[in-house]
Tab-separated table of C-alpha atoms and ligand atoms in Angstrom:
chain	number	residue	atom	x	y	z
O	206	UNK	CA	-19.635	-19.272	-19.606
O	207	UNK	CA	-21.887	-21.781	-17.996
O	208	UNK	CA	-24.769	-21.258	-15.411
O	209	UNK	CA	-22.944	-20.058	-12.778
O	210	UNK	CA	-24.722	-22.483	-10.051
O	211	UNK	CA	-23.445	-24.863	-11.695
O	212	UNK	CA	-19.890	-23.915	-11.769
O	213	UNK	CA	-20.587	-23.656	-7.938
O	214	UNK	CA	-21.431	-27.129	-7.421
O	215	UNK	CA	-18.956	-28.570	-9.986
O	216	UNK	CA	-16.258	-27.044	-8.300
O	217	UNK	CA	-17.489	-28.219	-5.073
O	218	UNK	CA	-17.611	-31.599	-6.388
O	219	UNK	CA	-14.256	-31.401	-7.277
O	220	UNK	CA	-13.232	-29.965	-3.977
O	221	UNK	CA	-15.360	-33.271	-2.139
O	222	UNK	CA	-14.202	-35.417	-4.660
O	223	UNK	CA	-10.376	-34.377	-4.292
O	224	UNK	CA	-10.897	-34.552	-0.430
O	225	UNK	CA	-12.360	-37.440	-0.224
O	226	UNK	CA	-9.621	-39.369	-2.762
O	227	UNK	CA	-7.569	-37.535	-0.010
O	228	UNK	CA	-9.323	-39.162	3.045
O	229	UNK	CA	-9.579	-42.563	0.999
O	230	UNK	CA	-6.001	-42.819	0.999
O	231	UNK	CA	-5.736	-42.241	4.841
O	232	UNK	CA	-8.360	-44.942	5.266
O	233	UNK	CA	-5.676	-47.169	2.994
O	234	UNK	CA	-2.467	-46.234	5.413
O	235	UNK	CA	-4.780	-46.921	8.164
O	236	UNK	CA	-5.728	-50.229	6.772
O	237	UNK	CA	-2.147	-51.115	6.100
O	238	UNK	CA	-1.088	-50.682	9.454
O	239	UNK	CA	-4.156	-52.407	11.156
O	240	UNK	CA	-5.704	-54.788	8.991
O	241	UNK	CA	-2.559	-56.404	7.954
O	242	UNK	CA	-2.886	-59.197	9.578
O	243	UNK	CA	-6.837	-59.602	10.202
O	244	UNK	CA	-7.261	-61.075	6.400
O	245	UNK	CA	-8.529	-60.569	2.947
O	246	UNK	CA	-12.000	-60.126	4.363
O	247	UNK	CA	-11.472	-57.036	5.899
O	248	UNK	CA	-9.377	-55.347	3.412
O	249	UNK	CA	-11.767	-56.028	0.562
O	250	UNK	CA	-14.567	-54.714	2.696
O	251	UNK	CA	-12.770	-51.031	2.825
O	252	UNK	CA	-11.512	-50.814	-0.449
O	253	UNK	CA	-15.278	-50.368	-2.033
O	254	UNK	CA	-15.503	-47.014	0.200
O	255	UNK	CA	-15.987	-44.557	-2.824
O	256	UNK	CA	-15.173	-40.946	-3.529
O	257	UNK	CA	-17.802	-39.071	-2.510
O	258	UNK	CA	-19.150	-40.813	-0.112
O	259	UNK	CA	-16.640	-42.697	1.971
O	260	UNK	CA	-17.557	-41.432	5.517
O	261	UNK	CA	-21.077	-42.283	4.712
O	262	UNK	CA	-20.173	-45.143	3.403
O	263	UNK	CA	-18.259	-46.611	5.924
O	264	UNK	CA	-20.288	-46.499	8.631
O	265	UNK	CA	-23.009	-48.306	6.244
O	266	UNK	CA	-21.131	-51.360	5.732
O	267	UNK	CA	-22.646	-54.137	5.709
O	268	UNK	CA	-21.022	-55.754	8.317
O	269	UNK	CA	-19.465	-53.396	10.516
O	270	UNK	CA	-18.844	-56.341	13.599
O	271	UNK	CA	-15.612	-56.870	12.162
O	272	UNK	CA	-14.673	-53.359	11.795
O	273	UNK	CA	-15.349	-51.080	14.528
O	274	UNK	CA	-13.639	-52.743	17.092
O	275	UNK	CA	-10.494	-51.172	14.783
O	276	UNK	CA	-11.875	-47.794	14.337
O	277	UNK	CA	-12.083	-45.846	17.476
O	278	UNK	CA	-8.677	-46.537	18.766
O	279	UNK	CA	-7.411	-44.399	15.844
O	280	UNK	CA	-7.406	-40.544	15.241
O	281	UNK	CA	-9.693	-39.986	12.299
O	282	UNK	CA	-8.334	-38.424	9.779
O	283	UNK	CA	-9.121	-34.646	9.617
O	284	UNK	CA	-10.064	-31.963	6.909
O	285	UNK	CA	-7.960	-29.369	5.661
O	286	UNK	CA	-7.811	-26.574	7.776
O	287	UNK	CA	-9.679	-22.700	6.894
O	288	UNK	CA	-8.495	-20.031	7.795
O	289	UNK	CA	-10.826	-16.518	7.272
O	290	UNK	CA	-10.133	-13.317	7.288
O	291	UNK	CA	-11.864	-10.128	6.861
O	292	UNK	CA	-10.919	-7.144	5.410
O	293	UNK	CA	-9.763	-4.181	7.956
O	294	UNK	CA	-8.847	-0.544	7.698
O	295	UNK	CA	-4.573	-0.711	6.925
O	296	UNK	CA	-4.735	-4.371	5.250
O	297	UNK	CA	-2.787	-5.435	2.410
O	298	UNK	CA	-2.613	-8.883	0.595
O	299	UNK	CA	1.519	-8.830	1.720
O	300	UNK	CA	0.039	-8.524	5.612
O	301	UNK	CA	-2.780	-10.609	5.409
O	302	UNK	CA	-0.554	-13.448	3.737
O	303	UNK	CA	1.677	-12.705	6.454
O	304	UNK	CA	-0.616	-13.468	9.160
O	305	UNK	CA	-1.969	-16.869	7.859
O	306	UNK	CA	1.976	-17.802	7.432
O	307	UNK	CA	1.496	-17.780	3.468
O	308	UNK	CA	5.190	-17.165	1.693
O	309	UNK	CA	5.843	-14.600	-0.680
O	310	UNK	CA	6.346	-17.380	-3.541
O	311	UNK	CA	2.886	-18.254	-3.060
O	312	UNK	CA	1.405	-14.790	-2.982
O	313	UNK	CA	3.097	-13.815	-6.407
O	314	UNK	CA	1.435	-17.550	-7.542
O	315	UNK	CA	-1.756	-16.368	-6.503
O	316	UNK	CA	-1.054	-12.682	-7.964
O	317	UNK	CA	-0.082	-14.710	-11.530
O	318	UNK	CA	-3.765	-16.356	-11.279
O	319	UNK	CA	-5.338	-13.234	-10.532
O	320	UNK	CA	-3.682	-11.436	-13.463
O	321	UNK	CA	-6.532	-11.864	-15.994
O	322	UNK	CA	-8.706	-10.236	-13.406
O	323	UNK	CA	-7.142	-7.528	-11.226
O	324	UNK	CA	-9.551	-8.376	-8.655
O	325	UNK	CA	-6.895	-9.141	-5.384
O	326	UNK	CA	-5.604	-5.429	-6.537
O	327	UNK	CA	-8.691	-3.487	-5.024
O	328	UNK	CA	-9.528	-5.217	-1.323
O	329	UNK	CA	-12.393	-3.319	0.009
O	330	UNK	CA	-13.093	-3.139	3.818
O	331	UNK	CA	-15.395	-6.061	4.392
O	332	UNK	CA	-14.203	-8.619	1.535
O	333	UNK	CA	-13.515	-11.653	3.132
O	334	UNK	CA	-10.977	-13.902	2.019
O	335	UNK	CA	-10.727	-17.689	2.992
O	336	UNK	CA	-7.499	-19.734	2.942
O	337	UNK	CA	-7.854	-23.562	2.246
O	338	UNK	CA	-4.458	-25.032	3.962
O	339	UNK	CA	-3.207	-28.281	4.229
O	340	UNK	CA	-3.388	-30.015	7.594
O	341	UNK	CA	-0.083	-31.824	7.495
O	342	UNK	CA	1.902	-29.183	5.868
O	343	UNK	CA	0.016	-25.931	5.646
O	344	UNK	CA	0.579	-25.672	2.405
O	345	UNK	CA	-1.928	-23.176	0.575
O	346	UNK	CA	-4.674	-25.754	-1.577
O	347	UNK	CA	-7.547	-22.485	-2.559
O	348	UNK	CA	-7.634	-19.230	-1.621
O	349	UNK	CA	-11.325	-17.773	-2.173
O	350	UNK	CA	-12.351	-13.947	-2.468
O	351	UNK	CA	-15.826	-12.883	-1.599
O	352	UNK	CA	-16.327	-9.577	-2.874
O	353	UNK	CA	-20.015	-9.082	-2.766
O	354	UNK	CA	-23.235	-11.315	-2.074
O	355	UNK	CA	-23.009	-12.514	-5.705
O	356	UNK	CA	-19.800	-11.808	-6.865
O	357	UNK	CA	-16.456	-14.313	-5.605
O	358	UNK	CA	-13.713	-14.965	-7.205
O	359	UNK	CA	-11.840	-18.840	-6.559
O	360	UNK	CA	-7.924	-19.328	-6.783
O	361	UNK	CA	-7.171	-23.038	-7.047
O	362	UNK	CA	-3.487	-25.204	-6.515
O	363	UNK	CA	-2.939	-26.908	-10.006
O	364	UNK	CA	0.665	-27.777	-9.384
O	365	UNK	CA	3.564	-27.125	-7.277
O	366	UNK	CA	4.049	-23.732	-9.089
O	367	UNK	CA	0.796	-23.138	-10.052
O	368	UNK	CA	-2.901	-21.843	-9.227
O	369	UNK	CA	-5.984	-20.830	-12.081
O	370	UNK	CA	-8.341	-18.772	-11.034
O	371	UNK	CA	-12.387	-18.618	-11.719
O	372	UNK	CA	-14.677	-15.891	-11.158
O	373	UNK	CA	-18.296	-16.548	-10.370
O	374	UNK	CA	-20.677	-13.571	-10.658
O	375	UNK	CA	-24.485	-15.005	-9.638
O	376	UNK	CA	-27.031	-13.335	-11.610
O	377	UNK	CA	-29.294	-12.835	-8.365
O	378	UNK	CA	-32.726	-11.361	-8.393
O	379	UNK	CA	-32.937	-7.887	-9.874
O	380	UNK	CA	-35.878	-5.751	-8.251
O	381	UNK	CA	-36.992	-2.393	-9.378
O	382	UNK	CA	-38.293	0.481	-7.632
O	383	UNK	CA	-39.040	3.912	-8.169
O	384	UNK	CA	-37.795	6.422	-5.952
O	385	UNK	CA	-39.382	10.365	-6.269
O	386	UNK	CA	-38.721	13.426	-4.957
O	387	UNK	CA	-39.157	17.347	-4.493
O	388	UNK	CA	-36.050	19.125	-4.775
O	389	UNK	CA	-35.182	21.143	-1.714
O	390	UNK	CA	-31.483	22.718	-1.900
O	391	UNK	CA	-29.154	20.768	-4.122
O	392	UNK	CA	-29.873	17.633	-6.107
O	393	UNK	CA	-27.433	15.949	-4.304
O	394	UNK	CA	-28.569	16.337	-1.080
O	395	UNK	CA	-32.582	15.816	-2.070
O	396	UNK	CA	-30.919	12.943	-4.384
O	397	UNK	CA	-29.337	11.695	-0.670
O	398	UNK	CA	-32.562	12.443	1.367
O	399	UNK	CA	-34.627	10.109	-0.824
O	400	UNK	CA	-32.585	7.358	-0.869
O	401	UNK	CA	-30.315	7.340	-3.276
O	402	UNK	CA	-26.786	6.004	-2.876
O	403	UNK	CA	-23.877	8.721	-3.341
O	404	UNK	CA	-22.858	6.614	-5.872
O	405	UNK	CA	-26.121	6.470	-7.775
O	406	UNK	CA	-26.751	10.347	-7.112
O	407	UNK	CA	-22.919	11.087	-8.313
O	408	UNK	CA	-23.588	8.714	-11.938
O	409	UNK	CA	-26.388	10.697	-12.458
O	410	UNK	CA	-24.975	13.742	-12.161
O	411	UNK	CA	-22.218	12.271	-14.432
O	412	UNK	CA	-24.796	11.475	-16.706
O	413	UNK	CA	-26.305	14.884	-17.145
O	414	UNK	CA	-22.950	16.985	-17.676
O	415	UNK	CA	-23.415	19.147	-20.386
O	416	UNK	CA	-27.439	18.414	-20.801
O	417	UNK	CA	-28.107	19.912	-17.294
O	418	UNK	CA	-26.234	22.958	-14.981
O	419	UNK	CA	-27.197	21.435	-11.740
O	420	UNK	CA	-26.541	24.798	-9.610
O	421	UNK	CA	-28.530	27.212	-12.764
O	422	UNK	CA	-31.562	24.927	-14.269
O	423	UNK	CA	-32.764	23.112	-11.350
O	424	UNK	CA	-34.354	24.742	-8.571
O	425	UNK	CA	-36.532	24.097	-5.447
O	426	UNK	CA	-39.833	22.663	-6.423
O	427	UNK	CA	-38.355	21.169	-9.073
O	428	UNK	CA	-39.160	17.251	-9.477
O	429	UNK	CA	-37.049	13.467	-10.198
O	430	UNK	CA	-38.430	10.375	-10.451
O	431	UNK	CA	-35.897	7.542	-10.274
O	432	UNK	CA	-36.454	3.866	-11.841
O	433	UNK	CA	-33.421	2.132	-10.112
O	434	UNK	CA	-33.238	-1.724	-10.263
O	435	UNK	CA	-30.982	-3.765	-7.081
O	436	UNK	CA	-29.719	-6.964	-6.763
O	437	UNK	CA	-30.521	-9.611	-4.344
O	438	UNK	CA	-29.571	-13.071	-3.471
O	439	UNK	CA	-31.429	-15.125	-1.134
O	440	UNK	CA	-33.327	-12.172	-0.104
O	441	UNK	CA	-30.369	-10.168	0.654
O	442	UNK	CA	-29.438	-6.768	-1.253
O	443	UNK	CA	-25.764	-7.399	-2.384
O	444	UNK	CA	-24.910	-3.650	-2.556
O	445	UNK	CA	-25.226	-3.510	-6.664
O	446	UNK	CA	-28.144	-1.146	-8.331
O	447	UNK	CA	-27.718	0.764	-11.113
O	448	UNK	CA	-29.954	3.529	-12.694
O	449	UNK	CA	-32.707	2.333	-15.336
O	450	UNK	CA	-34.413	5.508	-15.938
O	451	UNK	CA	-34.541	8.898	-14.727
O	452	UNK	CA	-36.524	11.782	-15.157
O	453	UNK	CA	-36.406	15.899	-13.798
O	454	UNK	CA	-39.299	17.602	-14.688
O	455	UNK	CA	-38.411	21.579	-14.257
O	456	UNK	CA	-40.222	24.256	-14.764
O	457	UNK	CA	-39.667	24.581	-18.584
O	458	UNK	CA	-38.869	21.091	-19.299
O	459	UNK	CA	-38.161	17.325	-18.994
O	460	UNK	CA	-34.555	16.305	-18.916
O	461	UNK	CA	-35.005	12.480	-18.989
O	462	UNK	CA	-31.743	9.281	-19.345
O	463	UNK	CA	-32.929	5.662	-19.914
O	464	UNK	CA	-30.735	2.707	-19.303
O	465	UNK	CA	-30.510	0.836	-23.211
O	466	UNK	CA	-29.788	-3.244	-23.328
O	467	UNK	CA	-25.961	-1.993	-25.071
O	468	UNK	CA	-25.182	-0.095	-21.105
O	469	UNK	CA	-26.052	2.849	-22.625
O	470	UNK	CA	-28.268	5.888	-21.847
O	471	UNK	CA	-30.008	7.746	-24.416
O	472	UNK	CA	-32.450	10.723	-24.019
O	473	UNK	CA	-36.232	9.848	-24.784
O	474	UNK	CA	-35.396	10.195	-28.280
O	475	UNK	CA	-33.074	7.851	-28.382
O	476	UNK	CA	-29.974	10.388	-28.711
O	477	UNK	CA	-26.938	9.350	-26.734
O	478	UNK	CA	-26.712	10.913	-23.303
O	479	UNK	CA	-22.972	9.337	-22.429
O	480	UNK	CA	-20.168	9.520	-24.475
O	481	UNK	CA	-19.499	7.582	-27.784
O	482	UNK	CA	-17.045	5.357	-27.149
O	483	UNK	CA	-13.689	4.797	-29.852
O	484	UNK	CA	-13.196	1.642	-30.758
O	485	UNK	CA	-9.356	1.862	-30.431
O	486	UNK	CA	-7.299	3.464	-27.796
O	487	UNK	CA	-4.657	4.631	-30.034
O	488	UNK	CA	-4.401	6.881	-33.135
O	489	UNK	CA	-3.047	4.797	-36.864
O	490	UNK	CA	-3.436	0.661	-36.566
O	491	UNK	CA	-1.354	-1.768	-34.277
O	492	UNK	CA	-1.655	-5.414	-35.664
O	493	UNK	CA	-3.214	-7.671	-33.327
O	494	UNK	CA	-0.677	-9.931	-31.497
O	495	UNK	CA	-3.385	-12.075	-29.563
O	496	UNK	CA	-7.078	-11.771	-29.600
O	497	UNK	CA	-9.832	-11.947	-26.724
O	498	UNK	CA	-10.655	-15.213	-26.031
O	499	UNK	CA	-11.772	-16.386	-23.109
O	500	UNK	CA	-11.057	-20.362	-23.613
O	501	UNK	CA	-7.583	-19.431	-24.538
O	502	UNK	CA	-5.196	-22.337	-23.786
O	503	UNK	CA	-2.145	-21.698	-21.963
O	504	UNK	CA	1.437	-22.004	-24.050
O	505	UNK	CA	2.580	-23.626	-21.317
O	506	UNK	CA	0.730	-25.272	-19.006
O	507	UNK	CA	-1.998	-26.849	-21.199
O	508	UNK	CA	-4.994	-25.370	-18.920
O	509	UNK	CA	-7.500	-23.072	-19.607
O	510	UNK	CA	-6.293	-19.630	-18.933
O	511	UNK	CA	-8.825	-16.691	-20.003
O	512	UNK	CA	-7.002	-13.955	-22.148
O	513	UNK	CA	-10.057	-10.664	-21.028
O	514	UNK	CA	-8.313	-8.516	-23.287
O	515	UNK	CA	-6.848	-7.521	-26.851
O	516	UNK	CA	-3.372	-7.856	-27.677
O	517	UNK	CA	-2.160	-4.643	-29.580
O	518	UNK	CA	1.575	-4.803	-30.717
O	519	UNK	CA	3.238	-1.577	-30.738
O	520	UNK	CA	6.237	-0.013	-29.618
O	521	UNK	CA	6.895	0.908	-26.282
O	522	UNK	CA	6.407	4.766	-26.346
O	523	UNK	CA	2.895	4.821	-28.097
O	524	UNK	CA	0.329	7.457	-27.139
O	525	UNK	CA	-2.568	5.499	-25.391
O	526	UNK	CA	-6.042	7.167	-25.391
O	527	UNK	CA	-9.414	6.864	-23.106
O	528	UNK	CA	-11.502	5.857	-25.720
O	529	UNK	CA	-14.385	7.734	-23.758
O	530	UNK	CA	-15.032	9.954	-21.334
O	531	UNK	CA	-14.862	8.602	-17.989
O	532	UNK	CA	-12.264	8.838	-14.549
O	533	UNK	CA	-9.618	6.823	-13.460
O	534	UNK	CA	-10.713	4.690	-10.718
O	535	UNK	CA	-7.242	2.512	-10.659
O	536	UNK	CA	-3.301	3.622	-11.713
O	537	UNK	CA	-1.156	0.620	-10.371
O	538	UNK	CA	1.479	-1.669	-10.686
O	539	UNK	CA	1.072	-5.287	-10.932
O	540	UNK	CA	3.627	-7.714	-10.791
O	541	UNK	CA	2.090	-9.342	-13.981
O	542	UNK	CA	-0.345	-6.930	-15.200
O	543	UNK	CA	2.681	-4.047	-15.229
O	544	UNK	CA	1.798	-0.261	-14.937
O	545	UNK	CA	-1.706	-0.424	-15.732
O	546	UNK	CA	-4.783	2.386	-15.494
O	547	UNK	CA	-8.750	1.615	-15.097
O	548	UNK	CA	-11.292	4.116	-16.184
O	549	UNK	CA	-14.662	4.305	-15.265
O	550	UNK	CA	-17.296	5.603	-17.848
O	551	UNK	CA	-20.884	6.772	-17.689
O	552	UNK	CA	-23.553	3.878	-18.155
O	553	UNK	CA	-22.254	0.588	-17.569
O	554	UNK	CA	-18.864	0.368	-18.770
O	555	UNK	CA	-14.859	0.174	-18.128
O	556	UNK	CA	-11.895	0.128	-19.714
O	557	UNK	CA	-8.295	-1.177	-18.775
O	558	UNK	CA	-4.832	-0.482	-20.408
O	559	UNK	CA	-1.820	-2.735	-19.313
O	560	UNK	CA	1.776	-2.864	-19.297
O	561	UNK	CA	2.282	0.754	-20.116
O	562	UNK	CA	5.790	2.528	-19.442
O	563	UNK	CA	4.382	5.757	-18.185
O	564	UNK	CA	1.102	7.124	-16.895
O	565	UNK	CA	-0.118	10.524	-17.600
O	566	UNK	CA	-3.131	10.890	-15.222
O	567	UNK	CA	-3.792	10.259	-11.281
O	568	UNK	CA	-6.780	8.375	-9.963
O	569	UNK	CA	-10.129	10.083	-9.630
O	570	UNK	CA	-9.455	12.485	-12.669
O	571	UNK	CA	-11.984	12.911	-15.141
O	572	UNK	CA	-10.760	12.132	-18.746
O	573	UNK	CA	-11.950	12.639	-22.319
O	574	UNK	CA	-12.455	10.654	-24.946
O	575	UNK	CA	-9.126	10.763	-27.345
O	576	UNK	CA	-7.157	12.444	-24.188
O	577	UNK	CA	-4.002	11.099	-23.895
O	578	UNK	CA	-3.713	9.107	-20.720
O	579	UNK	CA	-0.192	7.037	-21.209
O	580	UNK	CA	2.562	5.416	-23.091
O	581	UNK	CA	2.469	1.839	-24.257
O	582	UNK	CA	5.234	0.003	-23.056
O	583	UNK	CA	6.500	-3.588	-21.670
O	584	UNK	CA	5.991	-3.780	-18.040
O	585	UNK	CA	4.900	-6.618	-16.260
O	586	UNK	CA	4.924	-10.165	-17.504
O	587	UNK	CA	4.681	-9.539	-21.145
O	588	UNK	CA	6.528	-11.186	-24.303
O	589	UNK	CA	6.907	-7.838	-25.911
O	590	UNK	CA	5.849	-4.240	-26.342
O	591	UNK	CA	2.116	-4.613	-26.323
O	592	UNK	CA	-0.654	-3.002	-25.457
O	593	UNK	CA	-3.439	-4.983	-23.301
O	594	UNK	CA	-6.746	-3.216	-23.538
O	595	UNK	CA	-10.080	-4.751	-21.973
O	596	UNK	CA	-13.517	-3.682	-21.920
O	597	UNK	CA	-15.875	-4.682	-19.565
O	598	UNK	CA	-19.899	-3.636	-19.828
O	599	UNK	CA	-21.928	-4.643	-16.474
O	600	UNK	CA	-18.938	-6.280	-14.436
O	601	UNK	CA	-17.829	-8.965	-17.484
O	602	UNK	CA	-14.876	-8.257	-20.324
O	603	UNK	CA	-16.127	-8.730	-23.541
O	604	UNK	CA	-14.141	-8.461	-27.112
O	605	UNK	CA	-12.813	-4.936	-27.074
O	606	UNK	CA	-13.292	-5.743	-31.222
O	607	UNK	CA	-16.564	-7.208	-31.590
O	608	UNK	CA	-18.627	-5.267	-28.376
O	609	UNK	CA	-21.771	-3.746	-28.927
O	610	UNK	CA	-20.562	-0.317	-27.329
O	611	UNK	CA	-22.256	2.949	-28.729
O	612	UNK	CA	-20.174	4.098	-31.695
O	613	UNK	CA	-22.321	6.233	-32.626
O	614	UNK	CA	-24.974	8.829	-30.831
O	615	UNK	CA	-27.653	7.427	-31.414
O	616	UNK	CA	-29.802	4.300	-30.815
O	617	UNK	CA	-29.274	2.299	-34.109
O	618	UNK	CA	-32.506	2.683	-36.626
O	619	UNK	CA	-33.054	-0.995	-36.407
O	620	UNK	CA	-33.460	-0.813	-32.383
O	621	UNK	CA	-35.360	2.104	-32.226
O	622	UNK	CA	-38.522	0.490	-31.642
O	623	UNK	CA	-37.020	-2.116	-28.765
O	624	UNK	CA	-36.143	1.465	-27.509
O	625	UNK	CA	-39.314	3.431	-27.466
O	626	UNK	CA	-40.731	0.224	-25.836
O	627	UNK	CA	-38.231	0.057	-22.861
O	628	UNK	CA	-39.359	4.300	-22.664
O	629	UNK	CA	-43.274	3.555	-22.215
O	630	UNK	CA	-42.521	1.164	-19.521
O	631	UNK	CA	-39.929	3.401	-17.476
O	632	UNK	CA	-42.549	6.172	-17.766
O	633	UNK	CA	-45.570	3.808	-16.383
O	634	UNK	CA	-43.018	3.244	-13.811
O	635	UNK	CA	-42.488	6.803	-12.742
O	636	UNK	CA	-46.042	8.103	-12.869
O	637	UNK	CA	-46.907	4.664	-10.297
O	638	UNK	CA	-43.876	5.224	-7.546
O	639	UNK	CA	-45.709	3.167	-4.846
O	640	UNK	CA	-46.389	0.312	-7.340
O	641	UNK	CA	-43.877	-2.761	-6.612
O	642	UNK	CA	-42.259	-4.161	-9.480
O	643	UNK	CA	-40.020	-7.126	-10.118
O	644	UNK	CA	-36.830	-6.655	-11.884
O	645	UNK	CA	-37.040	-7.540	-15.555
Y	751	LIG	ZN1	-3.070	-9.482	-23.111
């Protein structure tokens, strides 16, 4: 992965650069028709108009007498055209393809590109999707997805047949602050009161299941103190925050959860607060039919073509486990992907299983660790009975083989100390709410 600004402008070289070899070779018909007969001069005064810079260019020449006399008696030649549109309440892909006069062909194209990364499968109210068309033929050139402030996701024409795909995720600015308050009712509602998102107040809850009986140990009077860090770009909160630290203080005792660099949260000892995760979703060992690799090159087309996930060979049929306890946030069925189920987990994590042959569970129910949630099978664009399984901790896959997810539930012996650090500071934190802090 490189610096993600960077992708940014390298791809928007490429675009410039591919539009303006695009233009250049309008400025050639142009010539061909027009400067036919006006002489070598001319011609060879065009032809050093270079990629990148050929409208500048142009009108810089040197000596532009003999020129534009030509020039404004001809359309220029225009830009591709962009279309936008915004997500609305009833929207589909199918539909909004529909509307911009994108075929079906090219929609399963694009849903090939997105397969590595699900992302067109989930459109929220508010993404905004921008169509890069042709201007002679409407023909579909990029297709971007703009999911939050710092998160988009790029589809790009390689061929007739063909588009890749890139996701850029911009680190942003990451800004702490502490948020405390006096429970009065429910946490939830205090938790709501003092500024907490639902979805913040809801992981934290999460969090504390089995620690903490919401309804029994906390009561009025009763104290939090939040450490919460969000995300901005340019300024602008993109909607992402997550929990670094939290703390009740009760009558009889402190029930704290701190945020760990592994997306883990551990008590103030150190003892795991979330679940333990498995490090396979099945019981016995599947061989590995193709590893996570994210520079994996494509059989067929020669390109780059990121492979988020483990390969597990195994016959269709095969009991597939959450290998922690989270809920299902997704149960689909992709075109490419096949039957395929996404589970949320406490601290920063998810976990995907693809091309199963049945599904055991509904979205939005809470699963165990070890519970049975399908049935491997072949669905989808696959080779073979496989199993696809993907982990992702804060928004990126990583090796499902290799991650640094908690095993075990504790913080290791050798971190301990990085640990008890990260404590001391969340603590100076909470005891100085009004303090502002940047984001670490
Ligand atoms: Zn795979």
């Amino acid at each position: 992965m490189g610096d993600p600004i960077w992708t940014i402008m390298n791809a928007n070289w490429k675009l410039d650069s591919a539009r303006s070899r695009r233009q250049r070779r309008n400025w050639r018909l142009l010539l061909l028709l027009v400067v036919v007969g006006l002489g070598a001069v001319i011609s060879s005064l065009f032809s050093i108009s270079e990629p990148g810079s050929s409208e500048h260019e142009l009108v810089a020449q040197e000596k532009p007498a003999a020129v534009t006399p030509v020039v404004p008696t001809i359309a220029l030649p225009q830009g591709p055209v962009i279309v936008t549109r915004v997500v609305a309440p009833g929207d589909n892909l199918s539909a909004i393809f529909d509307s911009v006069k994108i075929n079906q062909t090219v929609l399963f194209q694009i849903l090939a590109a997105d397969e590595s990364l699900l992302a067109l499968d989930i459109l929220r109210l508010g993404n905004r999707l921008t169509f890069t068309l042709d201007e002679k033929t409407g023909e579909l050139e990029k297709m971007e997805l703009f999911i939050d402030l710092a998160h988009q996701i790029i589809y790009r024409r390689v061929d007739e047949n063909l588009f890749d795909s890139e996701e850029i995720i911009l680190p942003g600015v990451w800004k702490n602050q502490t948020v405390e308050a006096e429970i009065d009712g429910s946490f939830y509602a205090s938790a709501l009161a003092a500024g907490l998102s639902e979805q913040e107040t809801g992981n934290i809850t999460s969090l504390f299941k089995g620690k903490l009986d919401f309804s029994r140990d906390i009561q009025a009077g009763d104290r939090f103190q939040v450490v919460r860090s969000l995300q901005f770009v340019d300024d602008q909160a993109t909607g992402q925050s997550h929990i670094e630290g939290i703390r009740f203080s009760t009558r009889n005792h402190y029930y704290s959860a701190f945020l760990f660099a592994d997306g883990n949260y551990y008590d103030e000892n150190g003892e795991s607060l979330a679940q333990v995760f498995l490090r396979y979703p099945f019981k016995g060992h599947h061989r590995v039919s193709s590893p996570f690799n994210l520079r994996r090159m494509h059989p067929i087309t020669g390109r780059i073509s990121p492979h988020r996930g483990v390969d597990f060979a195994m016959p269709s049929g095969t009991p597939i486990m959450a290998t922690a306890d989270g809920e299902i946030t997704r149960v689909k069925n992709h075109p490419f992907a096949g039957k395929y189920i996404e589970v949320k987990h406490d601290g920063q994590y998810l976990t995907r299983y693809l091309h199963l042959s049945r599904i055991n569970v509904k979205r939005g129910q809470k699963v165990k660790r070890g519970g049975m949630i399908a049935r491997s099978g072949n669905t989808g664009r696959s080779t073979g009975p496989h199993l696809h399984y993907e982990i992702h901790i804060k928004r990126r896959a990583v090796n499902p083989l290799t991650a640094d997810i908690p095993l075990m539930a504790a913080v290791p012996k050798e971190r301990f100390k990085e640990f008890k650090q990260m404590v001391v500071k969340l603590y100076a934190r909470m005891e100085h709410v009004n303090d502002a802090h940047d984001g670490t």
